[in-house]
CSV table of C-alpha atoms in Angstrom, one decimal:
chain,number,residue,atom,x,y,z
A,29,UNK,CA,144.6,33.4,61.6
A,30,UNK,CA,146.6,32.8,58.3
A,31,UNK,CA,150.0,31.6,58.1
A,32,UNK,CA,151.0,34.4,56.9
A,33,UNK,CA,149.3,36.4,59.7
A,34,UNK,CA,151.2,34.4,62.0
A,35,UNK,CA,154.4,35.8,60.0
A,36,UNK,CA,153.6,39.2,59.8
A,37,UNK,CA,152.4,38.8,63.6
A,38,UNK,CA,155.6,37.7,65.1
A,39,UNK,CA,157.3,40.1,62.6
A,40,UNK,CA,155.6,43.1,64.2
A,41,UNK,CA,156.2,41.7,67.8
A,42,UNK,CA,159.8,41.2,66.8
A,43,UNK,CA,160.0,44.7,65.7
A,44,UNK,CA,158.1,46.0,69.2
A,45,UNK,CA,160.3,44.6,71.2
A,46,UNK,CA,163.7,46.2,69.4
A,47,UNK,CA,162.0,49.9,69.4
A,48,UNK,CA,161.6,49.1,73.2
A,49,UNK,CA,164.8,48.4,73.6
A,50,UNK,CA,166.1,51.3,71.5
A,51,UNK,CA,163.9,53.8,73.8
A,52,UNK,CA,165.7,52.9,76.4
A,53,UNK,CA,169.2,52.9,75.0
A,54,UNK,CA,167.9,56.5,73.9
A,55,UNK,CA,166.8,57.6,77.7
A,56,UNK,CA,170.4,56.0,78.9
A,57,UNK,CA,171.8,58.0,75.7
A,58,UNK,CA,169.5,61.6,77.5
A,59,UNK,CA,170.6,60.9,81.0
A,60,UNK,CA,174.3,60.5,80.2
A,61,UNK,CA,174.1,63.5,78.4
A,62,UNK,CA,172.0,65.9,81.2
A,63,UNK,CA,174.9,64.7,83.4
A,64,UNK,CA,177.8,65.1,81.6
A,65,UNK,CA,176.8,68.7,79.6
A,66,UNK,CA,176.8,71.1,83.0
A,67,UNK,CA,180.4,69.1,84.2
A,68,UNK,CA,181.9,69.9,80.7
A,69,UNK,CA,180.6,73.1,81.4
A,70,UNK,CA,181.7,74.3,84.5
A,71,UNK,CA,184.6,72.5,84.4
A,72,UNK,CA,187.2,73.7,87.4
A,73,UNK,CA,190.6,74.8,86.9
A,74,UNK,CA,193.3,72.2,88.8
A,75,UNK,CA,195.9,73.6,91.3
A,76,UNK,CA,198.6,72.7,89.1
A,77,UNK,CA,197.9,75.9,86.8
A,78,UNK,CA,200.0,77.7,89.4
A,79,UNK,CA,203.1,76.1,88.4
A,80,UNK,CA,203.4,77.8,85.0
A,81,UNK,CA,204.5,81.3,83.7
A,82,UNK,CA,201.4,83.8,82.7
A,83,UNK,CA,202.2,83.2,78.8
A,84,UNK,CA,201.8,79.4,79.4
A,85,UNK,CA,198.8,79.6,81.0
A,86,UNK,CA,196.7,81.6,79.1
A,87,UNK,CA,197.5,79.4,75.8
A,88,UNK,CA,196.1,76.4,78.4
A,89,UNK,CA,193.1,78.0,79.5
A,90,UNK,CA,192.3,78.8,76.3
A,91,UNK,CA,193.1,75.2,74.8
A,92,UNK,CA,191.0,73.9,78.1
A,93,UNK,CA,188.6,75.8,77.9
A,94,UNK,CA,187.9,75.5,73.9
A,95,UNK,CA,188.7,71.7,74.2
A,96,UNK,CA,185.5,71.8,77.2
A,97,UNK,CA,183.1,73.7,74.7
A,98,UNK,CA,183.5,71.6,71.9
A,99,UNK,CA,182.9,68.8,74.4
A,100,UNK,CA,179.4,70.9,75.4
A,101,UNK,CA,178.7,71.4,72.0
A,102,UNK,CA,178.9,67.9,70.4
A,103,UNK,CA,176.6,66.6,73.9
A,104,UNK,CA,174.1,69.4,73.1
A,105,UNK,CA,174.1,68.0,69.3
A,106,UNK,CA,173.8,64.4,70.8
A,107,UNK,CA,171.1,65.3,73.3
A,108,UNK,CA,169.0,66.7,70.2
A,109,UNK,CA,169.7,64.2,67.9
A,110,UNK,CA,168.7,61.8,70.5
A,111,UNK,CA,165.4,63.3,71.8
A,112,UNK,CA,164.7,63.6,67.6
A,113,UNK,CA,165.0,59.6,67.5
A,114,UNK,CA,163.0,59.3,71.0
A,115,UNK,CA,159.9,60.9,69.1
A,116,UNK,CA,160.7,58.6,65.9
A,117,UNK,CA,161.1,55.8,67.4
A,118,UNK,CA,157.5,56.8,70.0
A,119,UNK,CA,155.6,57.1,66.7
A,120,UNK,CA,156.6,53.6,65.2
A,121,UNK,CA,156.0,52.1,68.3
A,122,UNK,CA,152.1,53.5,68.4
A,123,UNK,CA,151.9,52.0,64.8
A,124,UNK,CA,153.6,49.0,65.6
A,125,UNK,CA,151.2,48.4,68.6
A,126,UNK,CA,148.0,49.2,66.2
A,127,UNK,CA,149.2,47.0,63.8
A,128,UNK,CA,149.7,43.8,66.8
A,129,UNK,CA,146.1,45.0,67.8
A,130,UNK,CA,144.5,44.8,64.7
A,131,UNK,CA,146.3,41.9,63.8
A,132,UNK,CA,145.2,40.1,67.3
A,133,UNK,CA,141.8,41.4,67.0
A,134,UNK,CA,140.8,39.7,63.7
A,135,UNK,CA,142.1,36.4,65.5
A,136,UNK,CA,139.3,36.8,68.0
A,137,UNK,CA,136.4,39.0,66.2
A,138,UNK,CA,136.4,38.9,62.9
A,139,UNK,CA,138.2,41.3,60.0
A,140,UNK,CA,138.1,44.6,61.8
A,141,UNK,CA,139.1,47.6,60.1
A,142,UNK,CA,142.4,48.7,60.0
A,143,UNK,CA,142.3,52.6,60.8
């Protein structure tokens, strides 16, 4: 193997190893998401809503409940953002792992072909 091989080698391997890490940042980044969007969502109302007049209330239900589906909203965004990257990052990692194989491969049989 080339010098350069070895460069481009340890380059690749480098570059493996940070997708793998990403995926799983990306699967922490899912999970916190599948367990924080149905909370946000059916979010209880406290005791402490009986201490207030009808009119105060309903303007704090209505700035709760807003304030919990804009929460929803921006997890549902981050969820689908995130499960975009996951596919991203699953497709460089395949062609990051051909790449090490074809680059390992011509170490032990010859030049193969790079498909």
């Amino acid at each position: 193997m080339s010098e350069k091989q070895v460069e481009i080698l340890e380059n690749l391997k480098g570059g493996w190893d940070s997708l793998i890490r990403a995926k799983d940042v990306v699967s922490n980044i899912l999970a916190v998401c599948d367990l924080a969007r149905p909370t946000l969502e059916n979010k209880g109302h406290g005791a402490y809503y009986f201490d207030y007049g009808a009119a105060e209330l309903r303007v704090m239900l209505d700035k709760h409940d807003t304030d919990i589906y804009q929460a929803s909203r921006i997890l549902s965004l981050l969820s689908d953002k995130a499960m975009d990257l996951d596919s991203l990052l699953g497709d460089v990692t395949g062609k990051l792992g051909s790449s090490i194989d074809f680059l390992t491969a011509s170490t032990e049989k010859g030049a193969p072909t790079h498909d």
